[in-house]
Amino acid sequence: MRHSTALVTGTTSGLGYAAASMLAAQGCRQVVVTGRSLARVQETAAQLAAETKTQVFTPLELDLDSPTSVHSALAELVKRGQPVDFLLLNAGMVPGKRRVLTAAGIEASQAPLIGHHQLTVGLLGAGLLSPNARIVIAGAEPARGGVPLFSYTDVPAFAAKHHQGDRTAAVEALLRNGPNVKYVPNRAYADAKLIIAWWTAALARRLPSGMAVYAVSPGAATGTRVVRNAGPALKYLFIPIVNRIPGMNQTPETAARRYLQASEFGTDVSGQFFASAQGKLTGPIEAQRHPHLHDRANQEAAWQAVVNVSGVDFSSAAPLSAVSEGATDRG
Ligand SMILES: NC(=O)c1ccc[n+]([C@@H]2O[C@H](COP(=O)([O-])OP(=O)(O)OC[C@H]3O[C@@H](n4cnc5c(N)ncnc54)[C@H](OP(=O)(O)O)[C@@H]3O)[C@@H](O)[C@H]2O)c1
């Protein structure tokens, strides 16, 4: 990380904040820190600077729910012209009891991926990722299954039942939480992280040869604000129980360190999803081997669904104009 430039999303609390702090400690020359509002992220940058005694933090307004905000952030990054070596797509949330859709009609826990896709494709199109850039996006163990209270949707079965087998349409329905999708908050979160794992694999096939992308679960770190919207069963039952089991929770710093560890991985494992060992939510990360994660049809369906919903693809060669024409906010 020495002398490199990093961009971290969702730095106003939790793991994004911890990762930004550690990147500065590791010698990053510049760390672009993002938050939904400029005032809030300016405060974050000032706090990080005071805490780390470095002046490497640059605040950037970025609300991933809003294509207009992502477009403005991209325009600002183009103006600054500094290529990014490490793109850490950390922002995310566990949704609450009440279903929330963004103005663009995307379920709230799915929305960060749509904004992250727009940002990543925009940076690539603008030549603002360095030739050996590493991209890490936050995943979570529910994407591989076996996490109590969190089960993901069987996309092939859902596609067969409601979309004549069209998995792209099925993933699009999950991103929008309808039609034919019953809103179950924990399932929406598991699906969001599963779609992220598939999107990562599909992006890896599209990146220039020196670059790499990984989905990385930071693992359980219940000291962050991640479950602030979650229901009482998760907040007051599951998490307190998990916290009592040795080895089932870790500090935000330990969790965020997984992102930094992955930033050192090679192109040979690009596209893979790294998470705790089966049955665990902490400890060393390993590449996940579950067949549903490696199903190419699922991966490509997820990519196409994200392209359809965001209106952004590599074929929209000039991403900044494509963003402004094709994906403005809808009320
Ligand atoms: N902590 C865990 O146990 C755990 C486990 C597995 C995976 N993860 C993943 O790790 C990532 C970080 O979570 P955390 O634990 O650090 O939670 P956190 O303390 O709630 O921090 C999440 C950050 O993401 C930002 N964010 C969320 N949605 C956004 C959006 N649509 N646009 C812009 N910013 C957005 C939040 O900003 P606002 O405050 O403005 O919303 C906040 O800065 C998430 O992707 C989460 O799913 C966490």
PDB file of C-alpha atoms and ligand atoms in Angstrom, residues 9-16 34-36 40 62-65 89-94 108 111-112 138-141 189 193 217-222 224-228 259, ligand 1:
ATOM      1  CA  THR A   9     -16.718   3.641   0.305  1.00  0.00           C
ATOM      2  CA  GLY A  10     -18.859   3.865   3.439  1.00  0.00           C
ATOM      3  CA  THR A  11     -16.231   5.315   5.763  1.00  0.00           C
ATOM      4  CA  THR A  12     -18.501   7.227   8.128  1.00  0.00           C
ATOM      5  CA  SER A  13     -18.585   4.278  10.514  1.00  0.00           C
ATOM      6  CA  GLY A  14     -17.519   0.708  11.123  1.00  0.00           C
ATOM      7  CA  LEU A  15     -15.252  -1.232   8.821  1.00  0.00           C
ATOM      8  CA  GLY A  16     -14.825   1.473   6.197  1.00  0.00           C
ATOM      9  CA  THR A  34     -16.657   8.562   0.909  1.00  0.00           C
ATOM     10  CA  GLY A  35     -19.921   9.204   2.709  1.00  0.00           C
ATOM     11  CA  ARG A  36     -23.467  10.041   1.703  1.00  0.00           C
ATOM     12  CA  ARG A  40     -20.452  14.131   7.323  1.00  0.00           C
ATOM     13  CA  LEU A  62     -21.059   9.522  -2.586  1.00  0.00           C
ATOM     14  CA  ASP A  63     -24.583   8.264  -2.012  1.00  0.00           C
ATOM     15  CA  LEU A  64     -24.724   4.864  -3.693  1.00  0.00           C
ATOM     16  CA  ASP A  65     -28.542   4.990  -3.767  1.00  0.00           C
ATOM     17  CA  LEU A  89     -16.275  -1.126  -2.122  1.00  0.00           C
ATOM     18  CA  ASN A  90     -17.206  -1.551   1.520  1.00  0.00           C
ATOM     19  CA  ALA A  91     -20.540   0.272   1.976  1.00  0.00           C
ATOM     20  CA  GLY A  92     -23.510  -1.939   2.747  1.00  0.00           C
ATOM     21  CA  MET A  93     -26.291  -2.532   5.240  1.00  0.00           C
ATOM     22  CA  VAL A  94     -28.559  -5.152   6.796  1.00  0.00           C
ATOM     23  CA  ALA A 108     -32.081  -0.754  -0.002  1.00  0.00           C
ATOM     24  CA  ALA A 111     -28.644  -0.629  -3.821  1.00  0.00           C
ATOM     25  CA  PRO A 112     -24.962  -0.331  -2.802  1.00  0.00           C
ATOM     26  CA  ALA A 138     -17.734  -6.480   0.878  1.00  0.00           C
ATOM     27  CA  GLY A 139     -19.406  -9.866   0.867  1.00  0.00           C
ATOM     28  CA  ALA A 140     -20.776 -11.876   3.783  1.00  0.00           C
ATOM     29  CA  GLU A 141     -20.956 -15.519   4.851  1.00  0.00           C
ATOM     30  CA  TYR A 189     -29.312  -9.289   2.736  1.00  0.00           C
ATOM     31  CA  LYS A 193     -24.259 -10.645  -0.821  1.00  0.00           C
ATOM     32  CA  SER A 217     -16.471 -11.114   3.831  1.00  0.00           C
ATOM     33  CA  PRO A 218     -15.017  -9.143   6.714  1.00  0.00           C
ATOM     34  CA  GLY A 219     -16.686 -11.683   9.018  1.00  0.00           C
ATOM     35  CA  ALA A 220     -18.648 -10.927  12.172  1.00  0.00           C
ATOM     36  CA  ALA A 221     -17.874  -7.580  13.777  1.00  0.00           C
ATOM     37  CA  THR A 222     -20.984  -6.685  15.699  1.00  0.00           C
ATOM     38  CA  THR A 224     -20.117  -1.650  13.987  1.00  0.00           C
ATOM     39  CA  ARG A 225     -23.456  -0.074  13.074  1.00  0.00           C
ATOM     40  CA  VAL A 226     -24.268  -2.733  10.464  1.00  0.00           C
ATOM     41  CA  VAL A 227     -27.411  -4.083  12.156  1.00  0.00           C
ATOM     42  CA  ARG A 228     -28.789  -0.697  13.167  1.00  0.00           C
ATOM     43  CA  TYR A 259      -9.945  -6.358   3.036  1.00  0.00           C
TER      44      TYR A 259
HETATM   45  N1  LIG B   1     -20.073  -5.906  10.672  1.00  0.00           N
HETATM   46  C1  LIG B   1     -20.307  -7.158  10.310  1.00  0.00           C
HETATM   47  O1  LIG B   1     -20.524  -8.054  11.143  1.00  0.00           O
HETATM   48  C2  LIG B   1     -20.303  -7.527   8.851  1.00  0.00           C
HETATM   49  C3  LIG B   1     -20.264  -8.870   8.485  1.00  0.00           C
HETATM   50  C4  LIG B   1     -20.235  -9.221   7.144  1.00  0.00           C
HETATM   51  C5  LIG B   1     -20.261  -8.225   6.188  1.00  0.00           C
HETATM   52  N2  LIG B   1     -20.312  -6.916   6.566  1.00  0.00           N
HETATM   53  C6  LIG B   1     -20.313  -5.893   5.521  1.00  0.00           C
HETATM   54  O2  LIG B   1     -19.299  -4.956   5.790  1.00  0.00           O
HETATM   55  C7  LIG B   1     -19.646  -3.691   5.219  1.00  0.00           C
HETATM   56  C8  LIG B   1     -19.449  -2.578   6.239  1.00  0.00           C
HETATM   57  O3  LIG B   1     -20.366  -2.774   7.292  1.00  0.00           O
HETATM   58  P1  LIG B   1     -20.121  -2.180   8.757  1.00  0.00           P
HETATM   59  O4  LIG B   1     -20.206  -3.347   9.671  1.00  0.00           O
HETATM   60  O5  LIG B   1     -18.965  -1.309   8.793  1.00  0.00           O
HETATM   61  O6  LIG B   1     -21.484  -1.333   8.930  1.00  0.00           O
HETATM   62  P2  LIG B   1     -21.716   0.214   9.308  1.00  0.00           P
HETATM   63  O7  LIG B   1     -21.001   0.558  10.554  1.00  0.00           O
HETATM   64  O8  LIG B   1     -23.205   0.377   9.273  1.00  0.00           O
HETATM   65  O9  LIG B   1     -21.053   1.018   8.100  1.00  0.00           O
HETATM   66  C9  LIG B   1     -21.615   0.956   6.810  1.00  0.00           C
HETATM   67  C10 LIG B   1     -21.152   2.146   6.015  1.00  0.00           C
HETATM   68  O10 LIG B   1     -21.706   2.031   4.691  1.00  0.00           O
HETATM   69  C11 LIG B   1     -22.410   3.238   4.393  1.00  0.00           C
HETATM   70  N3  LIG B   1     -23.520   2.972   3.478  1.00  0.00           N
HETATM   71  C12 LIG B   1     -24.465   2.012   3.570  1.00  0.00           C
HETATM   72  N4  LIG B   1     -25.311   2.087   2.534  1.00  0.00           N
HETATM   73  C13 LIG B   1     -24.889   3.107   1.759  1.00  0.00           C
HETATM   74  C14 LIG B   1     -25.344   3.701   0.557  1.00  0.00           C
HETATM   75  N5  LIG B   1     -26.405   3.246  -0.074  1.00  0.00           N
HETATM   76  N6  LIG B   1     -24.655   4.762   0.057  1.00  0.00           N
HETATM   77  C15 LIG B   1     -23.564   5.243   0.689  1.00  0.00           C
HETATM   78  N7  LIG B   1     -23.081   4.745   1.844  1.00  0.00           N
HETATM   79  C16 LIG B   1     -23.745   3.686   2.369  1.00  0.00           C
HETATM   80  C17 LIG B   1     -22.881   3.759   5.724  1.00  0.00           C
HETATM   81  O11 LIG B   1     -23.198   5.129   5.620  1.00  0.00           O
HETATM   82  P3  LIG B   1     -24.499   5.719   6.403  1.00  0.00           P
HETATM   83  O12 LIG B   1     -24.141   5.705   7.849  1.00  0.00           O
HETATM   84  O13 LIG B   1     -24.678   7.073   5.824  1.00  0.00           O
HETATM   85  O14 LIG B   1     -25.628   4.780   6.087  1.00  0.00           O
HETATM   86  C18 LIG B   1     -21.647   3.483   6.575  1.00  0.00           C
HETATM   87  O15 LIG B   1     -20.651   4.452   6.338  1.00  0.00           O
HETATM   88  C19 LIG B   1     -21.081  -3.835   4.728  1.00  0.00           C
HETATM   89  O16 LIG B   1     -21.080  -4.079   3.338  1.00  0.00           O
HETATM   90  C20 LIG B   1     -21.588  -5.059   5.466  1.00  0.00           C
HETATM   91  O17 LIG B   1     -22.631  -5.722   4.792  1.00  0.00           O
HETATM   92  C21 LIG B   1     -20.322  -6.541   7.880  1.00  0.00           C
END
